[in-house]
Coordinates of C-alpha atoms (C1' of nucleotides) in Angstrom, one line a residue:
Chain A
M1 CA -10.8 -91.5 32.1
H2 CA -11.9 -92.6 28.9
L3 CA -10.2 -96.1 27.7
R4 CA -9.6 -97.3 24.5
T5 CA -6.9 -99.0 24.7
P6 CA -4.8 -101.8 26.6
L7 CA -2.3 -99.2 26.3
D8 CA -4.7 -96.8 28.0
L9 CA -5.3 -99.3 30.9
G10 CA -1.9 -100.3 31.5
L11 CA -1.1 -95.9 32.1
A12 CA -4.0 -95.6 34.1
I13 CA -3.2 -99.0 36.0
R14 CA 1.0 -97.4 37.0
Q15 CA -0.4 -94.3 37.5
Q16 CA -2.9 -95.2 40.1
R17 CA -0.2 -97.0 41.8
R18 CA 2.2 -94.4 41.7
R19 CA -0.3 -92.1 43.2
L20 CA -0.7 -95.1 46.2
G21 CA 2.8 -95.2 46.6
L22 CA 3.0 -98.7 45.3
N23 CA 5.7 -100.7 43.8
Q24 CA 4.8 -103.2 40.6
T25 CA 5.8 -106.3 44.0
D26 CA 3.6 -104.5 46.4
L27 CA 0.0 -104.9 44.1
A28 CA 1.0 -108.4 42.4
G29 CA 0.9 -109.4 45.3
R30 CA -2.7 -107.5 46.4
A31 CA -4.1 -108.3 42.9
G32 CA -2.5 -112.1 43.3
V33 CA -0.9 -111.8 40.4
G34 CA 3.1 -111.9 39.4
R35 CA 5.1 -109.0 39.5
Q36 CA 6.0 -109.9 35.5
W37 CA 2.2 -109.6 34.9
I38 CA 1.8 -106.6 36.0
V39 CA 4.4 -104.9 34.3
A40 CA 3.5 -106.3 30.7
I41 CA 0.2 -104.7 31.9
E42 CA 1.6 -101.8 32.1
Q43 CA 2.9 -101.4 29.3
G44 CA -0.6 -102.2 27.7
K45 CA -0.4 -106.0 27.3
A46 CA -3.5 -106.7 25.3
R47 CA -3.5 -110.2 25.7
A48 CA -4.2 -110.1 29.4
E49 CA -6.7 -111.9 31.1
L50 CA -9.9 -110.2 32.1
G51 CA -10.5 -111.4 35.7
L52 CA -6.7 -110.9 36.2
V53 CA -7.4 -106.8 34.8
L54 CA -10.4 -106.6 37.4
R55 CA -8.7 -108.2 40.2
T56 CA -6.0 -105.5 39.7
L57 CA -7.9 -103.0 39.6
A58 CA -10.1 -103.9 42.5
A59 CA -6.1 -104.1 44.4
L60 CA -6.1 -100.1 43.4
D61 CA -9.6 -98.9 44.5
L62 CA -10.1 -98.4 41.1
S63 CA -14.0 -99.2 39.2
L64 CA -14.9 -99.6 35.7
S65 CA -18.6 -98.0 34.4
M66 CA -19.6 -98.7 31.8
D67 CA -21.3 -95.9 29.5
D68 CA -22.9 -96.3 26.2
G69 CA -21.4 -94.3 23.5
V70 CA -24.6 -93.0 22.0
E71 CA -25.9 -91.3 25.3
A72 CA -21.7 -90.2 26.0
A73 CA -21.6 -88.7 21.8
G74 CA -25.5 -87.1 22.4
S75 CA -25.6 -84.5 25.7
P76 CA -22.4 -82.2 24.5
G77 CA -23.1 -79.5 28.0
L78 CA -25.6 -81.9 29.9
H79 CA -22.7 -84.0 31.4
L80 CA -20.0 -81.7 33.0
E81 CA -20.7 -81.2 36.9
P82 CA -20.8 -78.6 38.4
I83 CA -17.3 -77.4 39.7
D84 CA -16.5 -75.8 43.5
I85 CA -13.7 -73.5 42.8
D86 CA -13.7 -72.4 46.4
A87 CA -13.4 -75.8 47.3
I88 CA -10.7 -77.1 44.5
V89 CA -8.5 -74.2 45.5
E90 CA -8.6 -75.1 49.4
A91 CA -7.7 -78.5 48.8
A92 CA -4.9 -77.2 46.4
R93 CA -3.2 -74.6 49.3
A94 CA -3.9 -77.5 51.7
R95 CA -1.0 -79.7 49.0
R96 CA 1.3 -76.7 49.4
P97 CA 3.2 -76.3 51.8
Chain B
M1 CA -23.3 -99.5 35.0
H2 CA -20.9 -100.5 37.8
L3 CA -18.6 -103.9 36.8
R4 CA -16.7 -105.1 38.9
T5 CA -16.6 -109.3 37.8
P6 CA -16.3 -110.8 34.6
L7 CA -20.2 -111.3 34.4
D8 CA -20.7 -108.0 34.9
L9 CA -18.9 -107.4 31.6
G10 CA -20.7 -110.0 29.8
L11 CA -24.4 -109.7 30.5
A12 CA -23.5 -106.1 30.1
I13 CA -22.2 -106.6 26.5
R14 CA -25.3 -109.3 25.9
Q15 CA -27.6 -106.5 26.8
Q16 CA -26.2 -103.5 24.8
R17 CA -26.1 -105.8 22.0
R18 CA -30.2 -107.4 22.3
R19 CA -30.4 -103.5 22.4
L20 CA -28.7 -102.5 19.0
G21 CA -30.4 -105.7 17.6
L22 CA -27.5 -107.7 17.0
N23 CA -26.9 -111.7 17.3
Q24 CA -23.6 -113.1 18.4
T25 CA -22.9 -114.0 15.1
D26 CA -23.3 -110.2 13.3
L27 CA -21.2 -109.4 16.6
A28 CA -18.4 -111.5 16.1
G29 CA -18.0 -109.8 12.8
R30 CA -17.9 -106.4 14.1
A31 CA -15.4 -107.3 16.6
G32 CA -13.2 -109.4 14.9
V33 CA -13.6 -112.3 16.9
G34 CA -14.7 -115.9 16.6
R35 CA -18.8 -116.7 17.4
Q36 CA -17.9 -119.3 20.4
W37 CA -16.0 -115.9 21.9
I38 CA -18.7 -114.1 22.0
V39 CA -20.8 -116.3 24.0
A40 CA -18.5 -117.3 26.3
I41 CA -17.7 -113.7 27.6
E42 CA -21.3 -112.7 27.6
Q43 CA -21.2 -116.0 29.5
G44 CA -18.6 -114.3 31.6
K45 CA -15.6 -115.6 31.0
A46 CA -12.6 -114.2 33.1
R47 CA -9.8 -115.7 30.8
A48 CA -10.6 -113.7 28.1
E49 CA -8.5 -110.7 26.5
L50 CA -8.4 -107.8 27.1
G51 CA -7.9 -106.7 23.9
L52 CA -10.7 -108.7 22.2
V53 CA -12.9 -107.4 24.9
L54 CA -12.3 -103.5 24.1
R55 CA -12.2 -104.3 20.5
T56 CA -16.0 -105.5 21.1
L57 CA -17.2 -103.1 23.9
A58 CA -16.1 -100.6 20.9
A59 CA -18.8 -102.6 18.3
L60 CA -21.2 -102.0 20.6
D61 CA -20.5 -98.3 20.9
L62 CA -19.9 -99.3 24.4
S63 CA -17.2 -96.7 26.2
L64 CA -15.3 -97.7 30.0
S65 CA -13.9 -95.0 32.0
M66 CA -12.3 -95.7 35.7
D67 CA -12.9 -94.4 38.7
D68 CA -10.5 -93.5 41.9
G69 CA -12.8 -96.0 44.1
V70 CA -12.8 -93.9 46.7
E71 CA -13.9 -91.1 44.9
A72 CA -16.8 -93.4 45.0
A73 CA -17.4 -93.9 48.1
G74 CA -18.4 -90.7 48.4
S75 CA -15.4 -88.8 50.4
P76 CA -16.4 -85.3 50.9
G77 CA -13.1 -83.5 49.2
L78 CA -10.1 -84.4 50.5
H79 CA -9.3 -87.3 47.8
L80 CA -9.2 -85.0 45.3
E81 CA -6.2 -85.3 42.4
P82 CA -3.3 -83.4 41.7
I83 CA -5.0 -80.3 40.5
D84 CA -3.8 -78.2 37.6
I85 CA -5.5 -75.2 39.0
D86 CA -5.0 -73.1 35.8
A87 CA -6.2 -74.6 33.7
I88 CA -9.5 -75.5 35.5
V89 CA -9.9 -71.9 36.2
E90 CA -9.6 -71.2 33.1
A91 CA -11.9 -73.5 32.4
A92 CA -14.7 -72.0 34.9
R93 CA -14.0 -68.8 33.7
A94 CA -14.7 -70.1 30.2
R95 CA -18.2 -71.7 31.3
R96 CA -19.5 -68.7 32.7
P97 CA -21.2 -65.7 30.3
Chain C
dC1 C1' -48.0 -127.1 17.2
dT2 C1' -44.0 -126.2 13.6
dA3 C1' -40.4 -124.4 11.4
dC4 C1' -36.4 -121.3 11.7
dA5 C1' -33.3 -118.9 14.3
dT6 C1' -30.4 -118.0 17.4
dT7 C1' -27.3 -119.7 21.3
dG8 C1' -25.0 -123.2 23.7
dT9 C1' -21.2 -127.0 24.4
dC10 C1' -18.3 -129.8 21.9
dT11 C1' -13.6 -131.0 19.6
dT12 C1' -8.6 -129.7 17.4
dC13 C1' -5.0 -127.6 17.3
dG14 C1' -0.5 -123.8 17.4
dA15 C1' -0.2 -120.0 19.7
dA16 C1' 0.5 -117.6 24.1
dC17 C1' -0.4 -117.4 29.1
dG18 C1' 0.5 -116.3 34.0
dA19 C1' 4.1 -118.2 37.4
dC20 C1' 8.6 -118.5 38.4
dG21 C1' 13.9 -117.2 38.8
dA22 C1' 17.2 -114.6 37.7
dC23 C1' 19.9 -111.7 35.3
dA24 C1' 19.6 -106.3 33.0
dA25 C1' 19.2 -101.6 33.0
dT26 C1' 17.2 -97.5 35.1
dC27 C1' 15.9 -95.0 38.4
dG28 C1' 15.7 -91.8 42.5
dC29 C1' 17.8 -90.5 46.6
dG30 C1' 21.7 -89.3 50.0
Chain D
dC1 C1' 28.3 -89.6 41.7
dG2 C1' 27.2 -94.4 44.4
dC3 C1' 24.0 -97.3 45.8
dG4 C1' 20.5 -99.8 46.6
dA5 C1' 15.8 -99.8 45.0
dT6 C1' 12.4 -100.5 41.3
dT7 C1' 11.8 -101.8 37.1
dG8 C1' 12.4 -104.3 32.4
dT9 C1' 13.6 -108.4 29.7
dC10 C1' 14.6 -113.4 29.1
dG11 C1' 13.2 -118.6 29.6
dT12 C1' 11.5 -122.9 30.7
dC13 C1' 6.5 -125.1 31.3
dG14 C1' 2.4 -127.0 32.2
dT15 C1' -2.3 -124.2 31.1
dT16 C1' -5.9 -122.2 28.1
dC17 C1' -6.1 -119.9 24.1
dG18 C1' -8.9 -118.1 20.0
dA19 C1' -10.5 -120.1 15.7
dA20 C1' -12.7 -123.3 13.0
dG21 C1' -16.7 -126.7 12.1
dA22 C1' -20.2 -129.3 13.6
dC23 C1' -23.7 -131.0 16.3
dA24 C1' -26.9 -129.5 20.6
dA25 C1' -30.4 -127.5 22.5
dT26 C1' -34.0 -123.4 23.6
dG27 C1' -35.7 -119.2 22.2
dT28 C1' -39.4 -117.1 18.9
dA29 C1' -42.5 -116.0 15.4
dG30 C1' -46.3 -117.5 12.6

DNA sequence: CTACATTGTCTTCGAACGACGACAATCGCG
DNA sequence: CGCGATTGTCGTCGTTCGAAGACAATGTAG
């Protein structure tokens, strides 16, 4: 998932939080921040403190990586990973009752 | 490049800045921040403002992406995200000659 | 080595932070 | 639908922010 804006980040945080079945208070406890901070960051708060952002990501088992924009723009096909359709179909079947 | 701490980020910013042949004043101008802010972020300032961080990365043609840490740990496949099978199959068909 | 360029550090000041408590609004389940 | 759970918003307060200017310390090229 590509991050361009604070709102991108906030939405990603919310998505992962819900995926993990946590509420905002749970996550706040894990990250060592106040609940209102979680509310604010999920809404795209641009002036949030970087260190707290990184801590919150760690609390959600998310990791950030950085890519040189030139590389990403320069190789249209070589960065696609082979797709294992069978494994994906199997996983999807396992998810459906 | 994996980012865990504000210092990781700051060192990455400095590295890219030097790679692009910019000094701190140049980068500050591009990112719309003061030079001292660049000094501080490069040294790993944890309380820096997220929005300014993202702007600085954009000024350096760097992009951030986020990965689910569980996937990154190399689990075999049962942690795949909820998936739109039809979209994946379509994309795979488009890839096959 | 010297001179210039670059980076690092300090001060000031109005704005905003994050934590905490509390109430309002919305959501989701039975 | 009702009700409890969750999210959103507001106010307060001590702390820190970032911009701007300026000087110190370090780096680099000739």
